[in-house]
Tab-separated table of C-alpha atoms and ligand atoms in Angstrom:
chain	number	residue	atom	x	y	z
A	1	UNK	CA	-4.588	-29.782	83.895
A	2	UNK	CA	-3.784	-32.721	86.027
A	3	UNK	CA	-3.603	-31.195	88.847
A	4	UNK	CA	-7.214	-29.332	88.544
A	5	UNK	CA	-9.217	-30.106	91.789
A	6	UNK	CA	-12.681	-31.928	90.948
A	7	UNK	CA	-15.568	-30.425	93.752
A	8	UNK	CA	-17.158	-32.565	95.845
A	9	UNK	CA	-20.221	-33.094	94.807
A	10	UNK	CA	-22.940	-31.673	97.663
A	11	UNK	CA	-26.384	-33.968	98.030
A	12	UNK	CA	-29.385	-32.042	97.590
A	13	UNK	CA	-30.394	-31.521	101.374
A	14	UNK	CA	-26.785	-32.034	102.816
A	15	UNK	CA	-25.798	-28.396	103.287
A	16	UNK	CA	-26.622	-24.818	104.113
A	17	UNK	CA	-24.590	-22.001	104.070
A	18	UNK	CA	-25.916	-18.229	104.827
A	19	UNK	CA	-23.424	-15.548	105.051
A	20	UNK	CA	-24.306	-12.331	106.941
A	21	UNK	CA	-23.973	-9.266	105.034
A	22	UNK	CA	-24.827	-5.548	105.025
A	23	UNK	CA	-26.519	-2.966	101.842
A	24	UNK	CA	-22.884	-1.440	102.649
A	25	UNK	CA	-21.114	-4.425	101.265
A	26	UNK	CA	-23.051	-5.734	98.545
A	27	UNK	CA	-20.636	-4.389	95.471
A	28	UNK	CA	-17.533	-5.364	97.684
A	29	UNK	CA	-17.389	-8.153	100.211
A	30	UNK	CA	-19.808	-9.692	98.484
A	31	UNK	CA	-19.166	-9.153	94.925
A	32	UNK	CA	-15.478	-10.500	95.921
A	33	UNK	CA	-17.315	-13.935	96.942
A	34	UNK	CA	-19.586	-13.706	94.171
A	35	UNK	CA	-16.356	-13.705	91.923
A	36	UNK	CA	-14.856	-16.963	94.076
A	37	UNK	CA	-16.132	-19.592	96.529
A	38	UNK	CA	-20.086	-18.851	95.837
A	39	UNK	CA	-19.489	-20.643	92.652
A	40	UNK	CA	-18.279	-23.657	94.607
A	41	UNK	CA	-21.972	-24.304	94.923
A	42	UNK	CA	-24.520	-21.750	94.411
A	43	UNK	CA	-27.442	-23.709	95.305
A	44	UNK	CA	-26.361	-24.124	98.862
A	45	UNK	CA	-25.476	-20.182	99.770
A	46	UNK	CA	-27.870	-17.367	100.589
A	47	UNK	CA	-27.217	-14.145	101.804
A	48	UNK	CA	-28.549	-12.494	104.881
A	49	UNK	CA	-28.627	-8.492	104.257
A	50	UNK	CA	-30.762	-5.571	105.404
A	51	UNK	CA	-31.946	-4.351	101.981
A	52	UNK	CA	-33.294	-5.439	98.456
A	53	UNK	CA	-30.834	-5.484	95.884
A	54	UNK	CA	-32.302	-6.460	92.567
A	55	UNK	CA	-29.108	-7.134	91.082
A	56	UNK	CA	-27.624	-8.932	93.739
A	57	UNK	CA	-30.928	-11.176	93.718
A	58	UNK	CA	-30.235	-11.662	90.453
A	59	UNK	CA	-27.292	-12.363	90.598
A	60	UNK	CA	-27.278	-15.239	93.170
A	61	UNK	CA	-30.480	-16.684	91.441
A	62	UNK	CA	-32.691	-15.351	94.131
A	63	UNK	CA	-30.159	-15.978	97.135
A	64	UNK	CA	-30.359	-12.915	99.024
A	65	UNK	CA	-32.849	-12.857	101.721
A	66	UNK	CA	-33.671	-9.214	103.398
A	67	UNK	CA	-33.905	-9.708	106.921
A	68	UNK	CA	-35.168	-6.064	106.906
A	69	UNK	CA	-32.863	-5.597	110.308
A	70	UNK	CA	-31.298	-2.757	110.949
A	71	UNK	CA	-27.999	-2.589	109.262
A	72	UNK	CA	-25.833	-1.590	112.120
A	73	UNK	CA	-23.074	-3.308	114.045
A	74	UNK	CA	-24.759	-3.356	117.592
A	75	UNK	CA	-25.816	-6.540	119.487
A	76	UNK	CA	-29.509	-5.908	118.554
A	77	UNK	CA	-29.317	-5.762	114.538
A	78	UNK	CA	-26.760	-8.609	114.952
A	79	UNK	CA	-29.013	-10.779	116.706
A	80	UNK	CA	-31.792	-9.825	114.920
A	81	UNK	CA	-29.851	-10.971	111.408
A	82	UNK	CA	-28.612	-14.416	113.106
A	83	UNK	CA	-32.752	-14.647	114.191
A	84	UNK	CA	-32.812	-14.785	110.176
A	85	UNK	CA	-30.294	-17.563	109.670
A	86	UNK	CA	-31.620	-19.437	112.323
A	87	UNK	CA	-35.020	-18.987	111.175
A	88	UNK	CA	-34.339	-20.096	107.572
A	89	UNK	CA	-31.799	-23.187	109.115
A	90	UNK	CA	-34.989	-24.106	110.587
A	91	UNK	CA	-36.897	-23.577	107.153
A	92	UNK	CA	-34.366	-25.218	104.826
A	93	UNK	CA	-34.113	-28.634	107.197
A	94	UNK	CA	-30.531	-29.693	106.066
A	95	UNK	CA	-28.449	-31.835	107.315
A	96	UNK	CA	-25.473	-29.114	108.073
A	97	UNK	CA	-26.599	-25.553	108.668
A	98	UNK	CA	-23.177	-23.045	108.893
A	99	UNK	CA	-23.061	-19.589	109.375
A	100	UNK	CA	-20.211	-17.212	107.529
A	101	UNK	CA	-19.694	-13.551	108.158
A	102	UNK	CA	-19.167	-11.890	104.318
A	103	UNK	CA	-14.905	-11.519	105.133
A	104	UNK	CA	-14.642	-15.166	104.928
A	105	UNK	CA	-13.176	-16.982	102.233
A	106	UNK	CA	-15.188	-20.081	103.112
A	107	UNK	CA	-12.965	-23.649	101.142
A	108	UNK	CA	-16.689	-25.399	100.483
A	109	UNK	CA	-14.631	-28.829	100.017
A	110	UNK	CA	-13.092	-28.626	102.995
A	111	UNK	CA	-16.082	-27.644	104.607
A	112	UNK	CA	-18.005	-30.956	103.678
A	113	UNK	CA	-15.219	-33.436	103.844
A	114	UNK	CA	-15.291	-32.187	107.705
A	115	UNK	CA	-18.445	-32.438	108.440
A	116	UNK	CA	-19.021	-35.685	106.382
A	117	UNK	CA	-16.987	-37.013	109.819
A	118	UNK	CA	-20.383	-35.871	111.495
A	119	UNK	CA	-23.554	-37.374	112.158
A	120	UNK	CA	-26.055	-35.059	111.864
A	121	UNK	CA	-28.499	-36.552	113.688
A	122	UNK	CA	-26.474	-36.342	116.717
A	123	UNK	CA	-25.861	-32.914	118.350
A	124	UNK	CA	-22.892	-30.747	116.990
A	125	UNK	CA	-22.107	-27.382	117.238
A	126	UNK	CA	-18.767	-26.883	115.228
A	127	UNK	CA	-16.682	-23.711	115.509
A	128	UNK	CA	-14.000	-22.505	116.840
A	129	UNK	CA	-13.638	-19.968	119.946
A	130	UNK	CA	-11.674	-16.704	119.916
A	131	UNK	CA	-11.667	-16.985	123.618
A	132	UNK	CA	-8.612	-18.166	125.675
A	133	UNK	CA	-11.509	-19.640	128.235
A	134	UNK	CA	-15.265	-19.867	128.552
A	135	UNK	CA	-17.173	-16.651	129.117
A	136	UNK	CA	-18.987	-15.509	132.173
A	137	UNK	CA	-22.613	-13.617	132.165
A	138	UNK	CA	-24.249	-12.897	135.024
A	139	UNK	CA	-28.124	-12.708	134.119
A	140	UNK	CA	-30.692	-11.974	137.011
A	141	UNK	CA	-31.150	-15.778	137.061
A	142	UNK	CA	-27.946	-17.261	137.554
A	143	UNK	CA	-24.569	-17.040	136.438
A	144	UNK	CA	-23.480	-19.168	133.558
A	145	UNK	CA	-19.883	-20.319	131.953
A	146	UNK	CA	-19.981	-21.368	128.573
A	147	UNK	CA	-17.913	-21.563	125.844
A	148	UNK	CA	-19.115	-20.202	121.841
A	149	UNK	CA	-18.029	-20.050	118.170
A	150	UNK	CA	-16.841	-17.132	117.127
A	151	UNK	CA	-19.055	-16.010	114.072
A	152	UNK	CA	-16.526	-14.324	112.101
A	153	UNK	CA	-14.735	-17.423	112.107
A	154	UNK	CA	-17.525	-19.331	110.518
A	155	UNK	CA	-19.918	-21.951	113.111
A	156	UNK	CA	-21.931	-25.127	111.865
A	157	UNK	CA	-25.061	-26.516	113.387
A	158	UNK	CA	-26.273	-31.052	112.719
A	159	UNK	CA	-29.607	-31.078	111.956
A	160	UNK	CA	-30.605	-32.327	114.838
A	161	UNK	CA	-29.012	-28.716	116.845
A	162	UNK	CA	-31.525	-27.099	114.801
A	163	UNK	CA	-34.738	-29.375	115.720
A	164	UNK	CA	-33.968	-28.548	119.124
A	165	UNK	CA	-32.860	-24.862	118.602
A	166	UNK	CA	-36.606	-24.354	116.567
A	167	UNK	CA	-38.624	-23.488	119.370
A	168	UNK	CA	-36.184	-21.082	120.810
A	169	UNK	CA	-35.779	-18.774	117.456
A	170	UNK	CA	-39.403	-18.510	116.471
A	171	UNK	CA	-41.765	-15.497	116.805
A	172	UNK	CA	-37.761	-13.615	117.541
A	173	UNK	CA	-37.012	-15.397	120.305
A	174	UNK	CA	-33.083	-15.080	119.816
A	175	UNK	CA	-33.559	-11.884	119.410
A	176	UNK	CA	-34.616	-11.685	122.468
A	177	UNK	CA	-32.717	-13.683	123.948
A	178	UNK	CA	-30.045	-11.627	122.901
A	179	UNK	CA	-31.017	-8.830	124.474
A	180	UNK	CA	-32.228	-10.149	127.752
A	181	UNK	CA	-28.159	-11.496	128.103
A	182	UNK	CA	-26.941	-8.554	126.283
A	183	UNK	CA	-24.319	-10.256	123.956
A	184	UNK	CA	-23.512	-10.238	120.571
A	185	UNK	CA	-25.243	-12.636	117.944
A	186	UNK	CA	-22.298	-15.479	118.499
A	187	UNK	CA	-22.216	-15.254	122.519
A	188	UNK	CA	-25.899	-15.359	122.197
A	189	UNK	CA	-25.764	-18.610	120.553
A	190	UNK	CA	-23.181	-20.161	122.900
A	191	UNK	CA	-25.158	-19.208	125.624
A	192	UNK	CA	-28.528	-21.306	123.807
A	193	UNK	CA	-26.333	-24.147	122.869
A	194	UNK	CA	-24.187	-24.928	126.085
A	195	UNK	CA	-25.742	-22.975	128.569
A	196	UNK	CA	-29.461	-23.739	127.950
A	197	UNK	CA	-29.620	-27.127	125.236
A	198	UNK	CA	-26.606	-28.380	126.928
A	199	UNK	CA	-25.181	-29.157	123.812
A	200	UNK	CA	-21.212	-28.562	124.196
A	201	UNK	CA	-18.765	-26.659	120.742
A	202	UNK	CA	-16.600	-28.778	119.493
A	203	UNK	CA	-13.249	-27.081	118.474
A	204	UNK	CA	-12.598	-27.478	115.079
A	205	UNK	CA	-9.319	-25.065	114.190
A	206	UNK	CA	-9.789	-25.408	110.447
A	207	UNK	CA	-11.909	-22.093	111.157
A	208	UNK	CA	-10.485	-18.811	111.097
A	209	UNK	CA	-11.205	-15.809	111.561
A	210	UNK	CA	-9.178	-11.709	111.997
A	211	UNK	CA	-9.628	-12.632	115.698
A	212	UNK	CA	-6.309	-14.902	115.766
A	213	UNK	CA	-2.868	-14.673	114.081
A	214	UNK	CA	-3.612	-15.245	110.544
A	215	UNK	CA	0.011	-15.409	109.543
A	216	UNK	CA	0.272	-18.446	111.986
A	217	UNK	CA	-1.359	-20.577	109.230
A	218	UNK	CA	1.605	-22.290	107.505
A	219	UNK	CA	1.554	-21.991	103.534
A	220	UNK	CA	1.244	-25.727	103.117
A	221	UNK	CA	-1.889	-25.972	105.564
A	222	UNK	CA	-3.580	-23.462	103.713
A	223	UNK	CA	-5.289	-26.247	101.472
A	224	UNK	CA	-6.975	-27.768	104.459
A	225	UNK	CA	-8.593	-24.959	105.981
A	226	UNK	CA	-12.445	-24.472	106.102
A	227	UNK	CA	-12.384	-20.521	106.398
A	228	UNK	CA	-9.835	-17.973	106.315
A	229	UNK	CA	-10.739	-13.947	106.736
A	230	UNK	CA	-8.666	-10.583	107.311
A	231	UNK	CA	-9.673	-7.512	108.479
A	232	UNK	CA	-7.962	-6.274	112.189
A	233	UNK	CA	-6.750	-8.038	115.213
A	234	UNK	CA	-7.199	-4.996	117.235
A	235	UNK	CA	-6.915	-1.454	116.736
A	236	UNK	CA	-3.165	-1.609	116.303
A	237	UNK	CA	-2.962	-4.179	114.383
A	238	UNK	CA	-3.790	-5.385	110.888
A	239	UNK	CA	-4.257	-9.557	110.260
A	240	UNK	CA	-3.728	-10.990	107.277
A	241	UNK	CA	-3.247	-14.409	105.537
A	242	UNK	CA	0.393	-15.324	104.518
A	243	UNK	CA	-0.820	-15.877	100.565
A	244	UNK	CA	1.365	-14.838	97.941
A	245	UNK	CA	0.374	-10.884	96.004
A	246	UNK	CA	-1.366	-11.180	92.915
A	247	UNK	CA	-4.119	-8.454	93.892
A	248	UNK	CA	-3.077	-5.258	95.604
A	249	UNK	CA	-4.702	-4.564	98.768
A	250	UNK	CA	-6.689	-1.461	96.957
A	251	UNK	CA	-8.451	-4.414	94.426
A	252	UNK	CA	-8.329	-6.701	97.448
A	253	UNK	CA	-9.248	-5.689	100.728
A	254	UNK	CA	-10.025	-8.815	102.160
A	255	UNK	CA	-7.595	-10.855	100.330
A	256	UNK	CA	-10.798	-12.934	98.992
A	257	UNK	CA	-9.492	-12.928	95.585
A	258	UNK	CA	-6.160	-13.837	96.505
A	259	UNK	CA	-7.170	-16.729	98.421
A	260	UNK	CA	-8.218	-18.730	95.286
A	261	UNK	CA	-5.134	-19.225	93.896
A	262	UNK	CA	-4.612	-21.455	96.943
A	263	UNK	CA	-7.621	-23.650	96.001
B	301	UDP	N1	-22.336	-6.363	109.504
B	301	UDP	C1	-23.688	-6.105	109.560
B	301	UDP	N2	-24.111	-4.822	109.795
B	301	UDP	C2	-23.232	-3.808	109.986
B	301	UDP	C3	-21.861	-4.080	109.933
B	301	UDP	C4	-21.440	-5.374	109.694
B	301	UDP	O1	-24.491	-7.012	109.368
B	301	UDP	O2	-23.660	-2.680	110.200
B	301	UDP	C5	-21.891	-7.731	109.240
B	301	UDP	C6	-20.839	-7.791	108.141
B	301	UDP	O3	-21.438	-7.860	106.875
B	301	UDP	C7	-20.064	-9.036	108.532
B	301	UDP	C8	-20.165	-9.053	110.054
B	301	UDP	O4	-21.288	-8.234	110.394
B	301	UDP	O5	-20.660	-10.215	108.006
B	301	UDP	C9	-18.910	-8.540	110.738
B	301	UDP	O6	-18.629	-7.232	110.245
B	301	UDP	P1	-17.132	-6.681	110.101
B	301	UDP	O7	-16.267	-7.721	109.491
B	301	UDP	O8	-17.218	-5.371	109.395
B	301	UDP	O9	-16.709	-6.385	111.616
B	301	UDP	P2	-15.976	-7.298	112.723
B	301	UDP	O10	-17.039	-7.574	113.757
B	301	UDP	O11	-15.484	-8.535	112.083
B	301	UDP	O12	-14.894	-6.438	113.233
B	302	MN	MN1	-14.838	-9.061	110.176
């Protein structure tokens, strides 16, 4: 069709992409990406999970990576996983390194005409805050104010972020991190970035995650965002995409499969 999209083509070395997942959501969350934006460009996305899955393996062509962390929720196993992505950022020596949480419907063109804006050998940390203002923690050192990227919205990390970040995440050492502050995974890494590297987030609201309005995003915008997600805003609420039904929420949870009729 005239219309039909053609992919940006994605270098060899340009771009990593690890999404954090959970045994729990292997035959959901990440079946649903599986069936979408994974085929975008398969060579470029692993999966960070707590378990072997030979069929998942498999099925990404040797893309899932067991961190063999805990597969809980809590700040610990969280860290412990992002100690993983950091780890293999570190490993894989890309120019872009990004982080996705497996509710993200992550637009991979979008994703790399952005960061194409980049240098990578300068310091960026790209994400987007869920934060109306930076954060305070008071460790036994000093108290620090810094601002970070929420993870379920999606972060990315230049090349030369991770050079400096390398010495920091080795033998666990954001894992530990993490627990010495005692902050989630994506606090933790706001607090290495600005707080420790210096190295400031830049805001870039093409990044979304349950943690905002969803049906803020205008229909026509919908095209130029990098990541979209659903899930809850808080307990009383439920956040969702505007995106026209084709799936019922029952085959849909996440509204993964709906987003690709947008793209
Ligand atoms: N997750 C995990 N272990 C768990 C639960 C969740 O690694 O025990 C991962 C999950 O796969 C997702 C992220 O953590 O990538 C956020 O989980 P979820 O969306 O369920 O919760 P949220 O924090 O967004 O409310
Ligand atoms: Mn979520």
């Amino acid at each position: 069709a005239p219309n039909r999209k053609v992919p940006v083509e994605i270098h060899p070395g340009e771009l990593t992409i690890t999404v954090k997942t959970t045994r729990k959501f292997h035959n959901t969350r990440v079946k649903d990406i599986l069936d979408t934006w994974f085929r975008l460009s398969p060579e470029n996305i692993f999966f960070i999970s707590d378990t072997n899955d030979q069929a998942l393996n498999q099925s990404t062509n040797g893309h899932l990576i067991n961190s063999k962390c805990p597969s809980s929720h809590n700040s610990r196993a969280l860290c412990c996983k992002m100690n993983h992505e950091l780890d293999f950022f570190v490993q894989r020596d890309t120019k872009w390194s990004c982080h996705f949480d497996d509710d993200n419907y992550v637009n991979v063109d979008e994703l790399i005409k952005t960061l194409r804006q980049f240098d990578p050998n300068e310091d960026w940390y790209l994400g987007r805050p869920s934060t109306n203002g930076p954060i305070k923690i008071d460790d036994s050192e000093a108290k620090s104010e810094f601002w970070f990227a929420t993870g379920g919205a999606g972060l990315c990390l230049s090349r030369s972020v991770i050079h400096k970040l390398a010495t920091y995440v080795k033998n666990h050492g954001f894992k530990h991190l993490g627990h010495r502050i005692q902050s989630p995974d994506d606090v933790t890494l706001g607090y290495l970035l600005e707080h420790l590297l210096n190295i400031r987030l830049t805001i870039i609201d093409k990044f979304h995650s349950h943690f905002e309005l969803l049906d803020g995003i205008s229909e026509k915008k919908l095209h130029s965002q990098i990541s979209l997600s659903a899930g809850s805003y808080d307990e009383h609420r439920e956040n969702y995409v505007k995106v026209p039904i084709l799936f019922s929420h029952d085959q849909d949870p996440q509204r993964i499969l709906n987003f690709i009729m947008i793209y």
